């Protein structure tokens, strides 16, 4: 090989002009394919079968036939139907259509990798479908989508070489023209290969930068180092200011008493005392559950469930696994629809309307959920992994309730201080213990100023030593007068703080009443047996009088 000839061709303007054309085709095709790929991925994930099936023939054909054949097809067929595109734009169109098929499947795979619980948590906060996709699902899915999409970027750059068959003056065709005049195959094609390699290397570098940006472990490590440095300087975690000499640093300097919670409670809460009797009128239920029925795949999981919840009440739902407790809880805020019956919260339907005596779901359930003011805390925390603690807490106040960002940040810091977690505001969920994550989840729900809080087994995923941290926060909420519905087997906590206990089995309410009635003298053998089993498991758990 002639080295001087290789260097000559490596700097030849004709080859660089061909590379420029190839890159323009690749960028245009890739950018044009992106929105269609996302749309097709969403169609493939639709709840409607006909919508899911529509893209399949297109994807099947595009992925199953050679790109070279596709380019020739478009180049010869488009003029026959009156679309006289140039060779350049035919190449862009052909590569775009081919990439839509591949990229849509990459995007679909990334979106499906995000757990449904993330969508549930976002829905429970009142985020719309678009906000859930834009703010929660897509940012997390990008961690798995980015490497594959970068690979597709490299593929499309290389596929531009096939555009030479329809006379596009890209890099490969330019190389062939040079070779046809001097026959220096090795030097010319090696120079062209180096130019292609340089272009794809730029994509690889962009991929590396994006992956580093999306690496939560790396970002979390940097935050931990900065937080440790701040503690060593004696900075207040709430304000970032250096504490006076001799002052105690960290979250322990923050006032965590219950009065900090009052501003986040609904003003009407002051009108209700513990037994739900309002000062300005007769006893009125706040949540009305009337003959609710629900089936999954033909199996009835709720059977004509009816009971009322009054303002300020703490209601515990207990029962064996599969008894319908969680399903009932999720129907209250319309994370699950009901097949029959109705549920009202504060006199309003959540996510549906009554029509001819039957519930009709609304399309915008999120707005209804936010308007009524129902918060929810999940068994497995369901914090948004890509957001810091502070960002998790302010997401709904800012995006759903229109709170100014600065105000939302200030209020979130107050809540974190109230819970003794002020120093963790810039941490990511994976850097926290289970108890800390669950307390953040409670704070996130409280930050929306809910009128009703739902708890779905909030302590069952925690180690025993972390349970009391969460129960202590729930106790403070109960003391404040928050209306709460709790699915849990924390019998000791229920004895002390529940106003009503509902025992369910096989989708039905077997017994309900005051804690002392259900736990001490159950009138149903199934209730008695279940309570006995739970009490055996709960032996050794500290009671209210033993709490710190």
Coordinates of C-alpha atoms in Angstrom, one line a residue:
X1 CA 0.0 0.0 0.0
X2 CA 1.2 3.5 -0.9
X3 CA 1.0 5.5 2.4
X4 CA 1.3 8.9 0.6
X5 CA -1.6 7.9 -1.7
X6 CA -3.6 6.8 1.3
X7 CA -3.1 10.2 3.0
X8 CA -3.9 12.0 -0.3
X9 CA -7.3 10.2 -0.7
X10 CA -8.0 10.6 3.1
X11 CA -8.0 14.4 2.5
X12 CA -9.6 14.3 -0.9
X13 CA -12.5 16.9 -1.1
X14 CA -14.6 14.5 -3.2
X15 CA -14.6 11.9 -0.4
X16 CA -15.3 14.4 2.3
X17 CA -18.2 15.8 0.2
X18 CA -19.5 12.2 -0.1
X19 CA -19.2 11.7 3.7
X20 CA -21.1 15.0 4.2
X21 CA -23.9 13.8 2.0
X22 CA -24.0 10.4 3.8
X23 CA -24.2 12.1 7.2
X24 CA -26.9 14.5 6.1
X25 CA -29.0 11.5 4.8
X26 CA -28.4 9.6 8.1
X27 CA -29.3 12.5 10.4
X28 CA -32.4 13.4 8.4
X29 CA -33.6 9.8 8.3
X30 CA -32.9 9.1 11.9
X31 CA -34.5 12.4 13.1
X32 CA -37.6 11.8 10.9
X33 CA -37.9 8.2 12.1
X34 CA -37.9 9.0 15.8
X35 CA -41.4 10.5 16.3
X36 CA -43.0 7.8 14.1
X37 CA -41.1 5.1 16.0
X38 CA -42.4 6.4 19.3
X39 CA -45.9 6.5 17.9
X40 CA -45.7 3.0 16.6
X41 CA -44.2 1.8 19.9
X42 CA -47.2 3.3 21.7
X43 CA -49.6 1.6 19.2
X44 CA -47.9 -1.7 19.9
X45 CA -48.6 -1.2 23.7
X46 CA -52.2 0.0 23.3
X47 CA -55.0 -1.5 25.3
X48 CA -57.0 -2.0 22.1
X49 CA -56.2 -5.1 20.2
X50 CA -56.9 -3.6 16.7
X51 CA -54.5 -0.7 17.4
X52 CA -51.8 -3.2 18.6
X53 CA -52.1 -5.2 15.4
X54 CA -52.1 -2.4 12.9
X55 CA -48.3 -1.8 12.9
X56 CA -47.3 -5.5 12.7
X57 CA -47.5 -5.9 8.9
X58 CA -45.3 -2.8 8.3
X59 CA -42.7 -3.9 10.9
X60 CA -42.7 -7.5 9.5
X61 CA -42.0 -6.3 5.9
X62 CA -39.4 -3.7 6.8
X63 CA -37.5 -6.0 9.1
X64 CA -37.7 -9.0 6.8
X65 CA -36.6 -7.6 3.5
X66 CA -33.1 -6.2 2.5
X67 CA -32.7 -2.4 2.8
X68 CA -31.0 -2.5 -0.7
X69 CA -34.2 -4.0 -2.2
X70 CA -36.3 -1.4 -0.4
X71 CA -34.3 1.5 -1.8
X72 CA -34.6 0.1 -5.3
X73 CA -38.3 -0.4 -4.8
X74 CA -39.0 3.2 -3.7
X75 CA -36.7 4.6 -6.4
X76 CA -38.7 2.9 -9.1
X77 CA -42.2 2.8 -7.7
X78 CA -42.6 6.4 -6.4
X79 CA -42.4 8.0 -9.8
X80 CA -45.2 5.6 -11.0
X81 CA -47.5 7.1 -8.3
X82 CA -46.7 10.7 -9.1
X83 CA -44.0 11.3 -6.4
X84 CA -41.0 12.5 -8.3
X85 CA -38.5 12.5 -5.4
X86 CA -34.8 13.0 -6.1
X87 CA -32.4 10.1 -5.4
X88 CA -31.3 12.0 -2.3
X89 CA -34.8 12.3 -0.8
X90 CA -35.7 8.8 -1.9
X91 CA -32.7 7.5 0.1
X92 CA -33.8 9.6 3.1
X93 CA -37.3 8.2 2.8
X94 CA -36.2 4.6 2.4
X95 CA -33.8 4.6 5.3
X96 CA -36.4 6.4 7.5
X97 CA -39.1 3.8 6.8
X98 CA -36.6 1.0 7.4
X99 CA -35.4 2.5 10.7
X100 CA -39.0 3.1 12.0
X101 CA -39.5 -0.6 12.1
X102 CA -36.4 -1.3 14.1
X103 CA -36.4 1.8 16.3
X104 CA -40.1 1.3 17.3
X105 CA -39.3 -2.2 18.7
X106 CA -36.3 -0.8 20.6
X107 CA -38.4 1.9 22.1
X108 CA -41.2 -0.5 22.9
X109 CA -38.8 -2.8 24.7
X110 CA -37.4 0.1 26.8
X111 CA -40.9 1.3 27.7
X112 CA -42.0 -2.1 28.7
X113 CA -38.9 -2.5 30.9
X114 CA -40.3 0.1 33.3
X115 CA -42.5 -1.5 36.0
X116 CA -46.2 -0.8 36.0
X117 CA -45.9 0.3 39.6
X118 CA -44.1 3.5 38.3
X119 CA -47.2 4.3 36.2
X120 CA -49.5 3.6 39.2
X121 CA -47.5 5.9 41.4
X122 CA -47.6 8.7 38.9
X123 CA -51.3 8.2 38.3
X124 CA -52.0 8.3 42.0
X125 CA -50.2 11.7 42.2
X126 CA -52.5 13.0 39.5
X127 CA -50.1 13.2 36.6
X128 CA -51.7 13.0 33.1
X129 CA -50.9 10.2 30.6
X130 CA -48.6 12.6 28.7
X131 CA -46.9 13.7 31.9
X132 CA -46.4 10.1 33.0
X133 CA -44.8 9.3 29.7
X134 CA -42.7 12.5 29.5
X135 CA -41.7 12.8 33.1
X136 CA -41.6 9.3 34.5
X137 CA -41.5 6.5 31.9
X138 CA -39.3 7.8 29.1
X139 CA -36.5 9.2 31.3
X140 CA -36.1 5.8 32.9
X141 CA -36.5 3.9 29.7
X142 CA -33.7 5.9 28.1
X143 CA -31.2 4.0 30.1
X144 CA -32.0 0.8 28.2
X145 CA -33.0 2.5 24.9
X146 CA -29.9 4.7 24.5
X147 CA -27.3 2.0 23.7
X148 CA -29.5 0.3 21.2
X149 CA -30.5 3.6 19.5
X150 CA -26.8 4.6 19.3
X151 CA -26.2 1.2 17.5
X152 CA -29.0 2.0 15.1
X153 CA -27.4 5.4 14.4
X154 CA -24.2 3.6 13.4
X155 CA -26.2 1.2 11.3
X156 CA -28.0 4.0 9.4
X157 CA -24.7 5.7 8.7
X158 CA -23.3 2.5 7.2
X159 CA -26.6 1.9 5.3
X160 CA -26.1 5.2 3.4
X161 CA -23.5 3.3 1.4
X162 CA -26.3 1.4 -0.2
X163 CA -27.8 4.7 -1.6
X164 CA -25.1 4.5 -4.3
X165 CA -27.4 2.0 -6.1
X166 CA -29.8 4.8 -6.8
X167 CA -27.0 7.2 -7.8
X168 CA -26.8 9.2 -4.6
X169 CA -23.3 10.8 -4.5
X170 CA -22.4 9.6 -1.0
X171 CA -19.1 8.4 0.2
X172 CA -19.2 4.9 -1.3
X173 CA -20.1 6.1 -4.8
X174 CA -17.5 8.8 -4.6
X175 CA -14.9 6.1 -3.7
X176 CA -16.0 4.0 -6.6
X177 CA -15.7 6.9 -9.0
X178 CA -12.1 7.6 -7.8
X179 CA -11.1 3.9 -8.1
X180 CA -12.5 3.7 -11.7
X181 CA -10.0 6.3 -12.8
X182 CA -6.8 5.1 -10.9
X183 CA -7.5 1.6 -9.8
X184 CA -5.9 2.1 -6.4
X185 CA -8.5 0.0 -4.6
X186 CA -6.7 -0.5 -1.3
X187 CA -5.8 3.2 -0.7
X188 CA -9.1 4.6 -1.8
X189 CA -11.4 2.2 0.0
X190 CA -9.2 2.2 3.1
X191 CA -9.5 6.0 3.2
X192 CA -13.3 5.7 2.8
X193 CA -13.4 3.1 5.6
X194 CA -11.4 5.5 7.9
X195 CA -13.9 8.3 7.2
X196 CA -16.9 6.0 8.0
X197 CA -15.1 4.9 11.2
X198 CA -14.6 8.5 12.2
X199 CA -18.3 9.2 11.7
X200 CA -19.4 6.2 13.7
X201 CA -16.8 7.0 16.4
X202 CA -18.5 10.3 17.0
X203 CA -21.8 8.5 17.6
X204 CA -20.1 6.1 20.0
X205 CA -18.7 9.1 21.9
X206 CA -22.2 10.7 22.1
X207 CA -23.5 7.3 23.3
X208 CA -20.8 7.2 26.0
X209 CA -21.7 10.8 27.1
X210 CA -25.4 10.0 27.3
X211 CA -24.9 6.8 29.2
X212 CA -22.7 8.6 31.8
X213 CA -25.4 11.3 32.1
X214 CA -28.1 8.6 32.7
X215 CA -25.9 6.6 35.1
X216 CA -27.7 7.1 38.5
X217 CA -25.0 5.2 40.4
X218 CA -22.4 7.7 39.2
X219 CA -24.6 10.7 39.9
X220 CA -25.6 9.4 43.3
X221 CA -21.9 8.8 44.2
X222 CA -21.1 12.4 43.3
X223 CA -24.0 13.6 45.4
X224 CA -22.9 11.5 48.4
X225 CA -19.4 12.9 48.2
X226 CA -20.8 16.5 48.1
X227 CA -23.1 15.8 51.0
X228 CA -20.3 14.4 53.1
X229 CA -18.2 17.5 52.3
X230 CA -21.1 19.7 53.3
X231 CA -21.4 17.9 56.7
X232 CA -17.7 18.2 57.3
X233 CA -18.1 22.0 56.7
X234 CA -21.0 22.0 59.2
X235 CA -23.6 23.1 56.6
X236 CA -27.3 23.1 57.4
X237 CA -28.8 20.5 55.0
X238 CA -32.0 22.6 54.7
X239 CA -30.5 25.9 53.8
X240 CA -26.9 25.1 52.7
X241 CA -25.6 27.7 55.1
X242 CA -22.8 27.0 57.5
X243 CA -24.0 26.5 61.1
X244 CA -22.6 28.6 63.9
X245 CA -19.6 27.2 65.7
X246 CA -20.5 24.5 68.1
X247 CA -24.0 24.0 66.6
X248 CA -25.1 20.5 65.8
X249 CA -25.1 19.8 62.0
X250 CA -27.3 17.6 59.9
X251 CA -31.0 16.9 60.0
X252 CA -31.2 16.7 63.8
X253 CA -31.1 20.5 64.1
X254 CA -34.4 20.7 62.3
X255 CA -37.7 21.0 64.1
X256 CA -39.6 17.8 63.3
X257 CA -42.7 18.4 65.5
X258 CA -46.2 17.7 64.1
X259 CA -47.2 21.4 63.8
X260 CA -45.0 21.6 60.6
X261 CA -47.6 19.2 59.0
X262 CA -50.7 21.4 59.6
X263 CA -50.2 23.7 56.6
X264 CA -50.4 20.6 54.3
X265 CA -53.7 19.4 55.6
X266 CA -57.0 20.4 54.1
X267 CA -58.5 23.4 55.9
X268 CA -61.8 21.5 56.4
X269 CA -60.0 19.0 58.6
X270 CA -60.3 21.3 61.5
X271 CA -64.1 20.9 61.3
X272 CA -63.9 17.2 62.1
X273 CA -63.0 15.6 65.4
X274 CA -61.8 12.1 65.8
X275 CA -65.2 10.4 65.6
X276 CA -66.0 12.2 62.4
X277 CA -68.6 14.6 63.9
X278 CA -68.5 18.0 62.4
X279 CA -68.7 21.1 64.5
X280 CA -71.1 22.8 62.0
X281 CA -73.6 20.0 61.3
X282 CA -74.6 16.3 61.6
X283 CA -72.3 13.3 61.1
X284 CA -71.6 12.9 57.4
X285 CA -69.5 10.2 55.7
X286 CA -66.6 11.4 53.7
X287 CA -66.0 8.2 51.6
X288 CA -69.1 6.3 50.6
X289 CA -68.5 2.8 49.2
X290 CA -71.8 1.4 47.9
X291 CA -72.3 -2.1 46.6
X292 CA -69.0 -2.2 44.8
X293 CA -68.2 -5.3 42.6
X294 CA -65.1 -6.1 40.6
X295 CA -63.9 -9.0 38.6
X296 CA -60.7 -9.9 36.9
X297 CA -60.8 -12.3 33.9
X298 CA -64.2 -13.6 35.1
X299 CA -63.2 -14.1 38.7
X300 CA -65.1 -12.0 41.2
X301 CA -62.7 -10.3 43.6
X302 CA -65.1 -7.8 45.2
X303 CA -68.7 -8.7 46.0
X304 CA -71.2 -6.0 46.9
X305 CA -68.8 -4.2 49.3
X306 CA -70.4 -1.3 51.2
X307 CA -69.3 0.8 54.1
X308 CA -68.6 4.5 55.0
X309 CA -65.6 6.4 56.1
X310 CA -66.0 9.6 58.1
X311 CA -63.7 12.6 58.2
X312 CA -60.6 12.1 60.3
X313 CA -61.2 8.3 60.6
X314 CA -58.4 5.8 60.3
X315 CA -59.8 2.6 58.8
X316 CA -57.8 -0.6 58.6
X317 CA -58.6 -3.3 56.0
X318 CA -57.4 -6.7 57.1
X319 CA -57.8 -10.2 55.8
X320 CA -56.0 -13.1 54.1
X321 CA -54.1 -12.6 50.8
X322 CA -56.5 -12.5 47.9
X323 CA -59.4 -11.3 49.9
X324 CA -59.7 -8.1 47.8
X325 CA -58.2 -5.5 50.2
X326 CA -55.8 -4.0 47.8
X327 CA -58.3 -4.1 44.9
X328 CA -60.8 -2.2 47.1
X329 CA -58.2 0.4 48.0
X330 CA -57.3 0.9 44.4
X331 CA -60.9 1.4 43.4
X332 CA -61.2 4.3 45.8
X333 CA -58.8 6.4 43.8
X334 CA -59.7 4.7 40.5
X335 CA -56.4 3.0 39.8
X336 CA -58.9 0.1 39.2
X337 CA -62.3 0.6 37.7
X338 CA -65.4 -0.9 39.3
X339 CA -67.8 -3.2 37.5
X340 CA -70.8 -2.2 39.5
X341 CA -71.7 0.0 42.5
X342 CA -70.2 3.4 43.1
X343 CA -67.6 5.2 45.3
X344 CA -67.7 8.8 46.2
X345 CA -65.0 10.9 48.0
X346 CA -66.3 14.1 49.5
X347 CA -69.4 13.7 47.5
X348 CA -67.6 13.4 44.2
X349 CA -66.8 10.5 41.9
X350 CA -63.1 9.8 41.2
X351 CA -62.4 9.0 37.6
X352 CA -65.9 8.1 36.5
X353 CA -69.4 9.3 36.4
X354 CA -72.7 7.5 37.1
X355 CA -74.9 6.8 34.1
X356 CA -78.2 4.9 34.3
X357 CA -77.0 3.6 37.7
X358 CA -73.7 2.2 36.4
X359 CA -70.2 3.7 36.6
X360 CA -68.8 5.1 33.3
X361 CA -65.0 5.7 33.4
X362 CA -63.7 9.1 32.4
X363 CA -60.7 9.4 30.1
X364 CA -59.0 12.0 32.3
X365 CA -59.0 10.1 35.6
X366 CA -55.8 11.9 36.7
X367 CA -57.4 15.3 36.8
X368 CA -60.4 13.9 38.7
X369 CA -58.0 12.2 41.2
X370 CA -56.1 15.4 41.8
X371 CA -59.2 17.5 42.1
X372 CA -60.8 15.3 44.7
X373 CA -57.5 15.0 46.6
X374 CA -56.7 11.3 47.1
X375 CA -53.1 10.4 47.9
X376 CA -51.6 6.9 48.0
X377 CA -48.6 5.2 49.5
X378 CA -47.6 1.8 48.0
X379 CA -46.2 -1.4 49.4
X380 CA -42.9 -1.1 47.4
X381 CA -42.5 2.7 47.8
X382 CA -42.6 3.3 44.0
X383 CA -40.4 6.4 44.1
X384 CA -39.2 7.6 40.7
X385 CA -35.7 6.2 40.4
X386 CA -34.4 8.9 38.1
X387 CA -35.4 11.8 40.4
X388 CA -33.8 12.9 43.6
X389 CA -35.7 12.9 46.8
X390 CA -36.6 16.6 46.5
X391 CA -37.6 16.2 42.9
X392 CA -39.8 13.2 43.8
X393 CA -41.6 15.4 46.4
X394 CA -42.2 18.5 44.2
X395 CA -43.2 16.6 41.0
X396 CA -46.9 16.6 41.6
X397 CA -47.2 20.0 43.4
X398 CA -45.5 21.6 40.4
X399 CA -46.8 19.6 37.5
X400 CA -50.3 18.8 38.7
X401 CA -51.3 21.6 41.2
X402 CA -49.4 24.5 39.6
X403 CA -47.3 25.4 42.7
X404 CA -44.4 27.6 41.9
X405 CA -41.1 25.6 41.9
X406 CA -39.4 27.7 44.6
X407 CA -42.5 27.5 46.8
X408 CA -42.7 23.7 46.2
X409 CA -39.0 23.3 47.1
X410 CA -39.4 25.2 50.3
X411 CA -42.5 23.2 51.3
X412 CA -40.8 20.0 50.4
X413 CA -37.9 20.8 52.6
X414 CA -40.3 21.5 55.5
X415 CA -41.8 18.1 55.1
X416 CA -38.4 16.4 54.9
X417 CA -37.4 18.2 58.0
X418 CA -40.6 17.2 59.7
X419 CA -39.8 13.5 58.9
X420 CA -36.2 13.9 60.0
X421 CA -34.9 13.4 56.4
X422 CA -33.7 16.9 55.5
X423 CA -30.1 15.8 54.7
X424 CA -31.3 13.4 52.0
X425 CA -33.0 15.8 49.7
X426 CA -30.4 15.4 46.9
X427 CA -30.1 11.6 47.2
X428 CA -31.6 9.2 44.8
X429 CA -34.0 6.5 46.0
X430 CA -31.4 3.7 45.5
X431 CA -29.2 5.4 48.1
X432 CA -31.8 5.1 50.8
X433 CA -32.9 2.3 53.1
X434 CA -36.4 0.8 52.7
X435 CA -37.7 2.7 55.7
X436 CA -36.3 6.0 54.4
X437 CA -37.8 5.4 50.9
X438 CA -41.2 4.7 52.4
X439 CA -41.1 7.8 54.5
X440 CA -40.2 9.8 51.4
X441 CA -43.2 8.2 49.7
X442 CA -45.5 9.3 52.5
X443 CA -44.0 12.8 52.3
X444 CA -44.6 12.8 48.5
X445 CA -48.2 12.0 49.0
X446 CA -48.7 14.6 51.8
X447 CA -47.0 17.3 49.6
X448 CA -50.1 17.3 47.4
X449 CA -52.3 18.4 50.3
X450 CA -54.6 15.3 50.1
X451 CA -57.9 15.1 51.9
X452 CA -57.7 11.3 52.0
X453 CA -54.6 9.0 52.2
X454 CA -54.5 5.4 51.1
X455 CA -51.8 3.0 52.4
X456 CA -51.3 -0.3 50.7
X457 CA -49.4 -2.5 53.1
X458 CA -46.8 0.3 53.8
X459 CA -44.6 -1.8 56.1
X460 CA -44.8 -5.3 54.6
X461 CA -41.7 -4.8 52.4
X462 CA -39.6 -3.5 55.3
X463 CA -37.2 -5.2 57.6
X464 CA -38.7 -5.4 61.2
X465 CA -36.3 -2.7 62.6
X466 CA -37.5 -0.2 59.9
X467 CA -41.2 -0.7 60.5
X468 CA -41.5 1.7 63.4
X469 CA -39.9 4.6 61.4
X470 CA -42.9 4.4 59.0
X471 CA -45.5 3.7 61.7
X472 CA -44.3 6.8 63.6
X473 CA -45.0 9.0 60.5
X474 CA -48.4 7.4 60.1
X475 CA -49.1 8.0 63.8
X476 CA -48.4 11.7 63.3
X477 CA -50.8 11.8 60.4
X478 CA -53.5 10.1 62.4
X479 CA -53.0 12.5 65.3
X480 CA -53.3 15.4 62.8
X481 CA -56.8 14.2 61.8
X482 CA -55.9 12.9 58.3
X483 CA -58.6 10.6 56.9
X484 CA -56.7 7.3 56.2
X485 CA -57.5 3.9 54.8
X486 CA -54.8 1.4 55.5
X487 CA -54.3 -2.2 54.2
X488 CA -52.0 -3.7 56.8
X489 CA -51.5 -6.5 59.3
X490 CA -49.9 -4.2 61.9
X491 CA -52.3 -5.3 64.6
X492 CA -50.6 -3.3 67.4
X493 CA -50.8 -0.1 65.4
X494 CA -54.4 -0.8 64.4
X495 CA -55.4 -1.4 68.1
X496 CA -54.0 2.0 69.1
X497 CA -54.9 4.2 66.1
X498 CA -57.7 2.7 64.0
X499 CA -61.2 4.0 64.4
X500 CA -62.6 1.1 62.4
X501 CA -61.4 -2.3 61.3
X502 CA -62.8 -4.1 58.3
X503 CA -62.1 -7.8 57.9
X504 CA -62.5 -9.1 54.3
X505 CA -62.4 -12.6 52.9
X506 CA -63.2 -13.8 49.3
X507 CA -64.1 -10.3 48.3
X508 CA -66.7 -9.7 51.0
X509 CA -66.8 -7.9 54.3
X510 CA -67.1 -10.6 56.9
X511 CA -67.0 -8.2 59.9
X512 CA -66.3 -4.6 60.7
X513 CA -66.3 -2.4 63.8
X514 CA -64.1 -0.8 66.4
X515 CA -60.7 -2.4 66.9
X516 CA -61.6 -3.7 70.4
X517 CA -64.6 -5.4 68.9
X518 CA -62.9 -7.0 66.0
X519 CA -59.7 -7.9 67.8
X520 CA -60.9 -8.7 71.3
X521 CA -64.3 -10.3 70.7
X522 CA -64.8 -11.2 67.0
X523 CA -68.3 -12.6 66.3
X524 CA -67.2 -14.5 63.3
X525 CA -65.0 -17.7 63.4
X526 CA -63.1 -16.7 60.3
X527 CA -62.2 -13.3 61.9
X528 CA -61.2 -14.9 65.1
X529 CA -58.9 -17.4 63.4
X530 CA -57.3 -14.8 61.3
X531 CA -56.7 -12.3 64.2
X532 CA -55.2 -15.2 66.2
X533 CA -52.7 -16.0 63.4
X534 CA -51.7 -12.3 62.9
X535 CA -51.3 -11.8 66.7
X536 CA -48.9 -14.8 66.8
X537 CA -46.8 -13.2 64.1
X538 CA -46.9 -9.9 65.8
X539 CA -45.6 -11.0 69.2
X540 CA -42.7 -9.0 70.4
X541 CA -43.7 -5.9 68.3
X542 CA -43.7 -2.7 70.5
X543 CA -47.0 -1.1 71.4
X544 CA -47.9 2.5 71.4
X545 CA -46.7 3.0 75.0
X546 CA -43.3 1.6 74.0
X547 CA -42.8 3.9 71.1
X548 CA -40.1 6.5 71.4

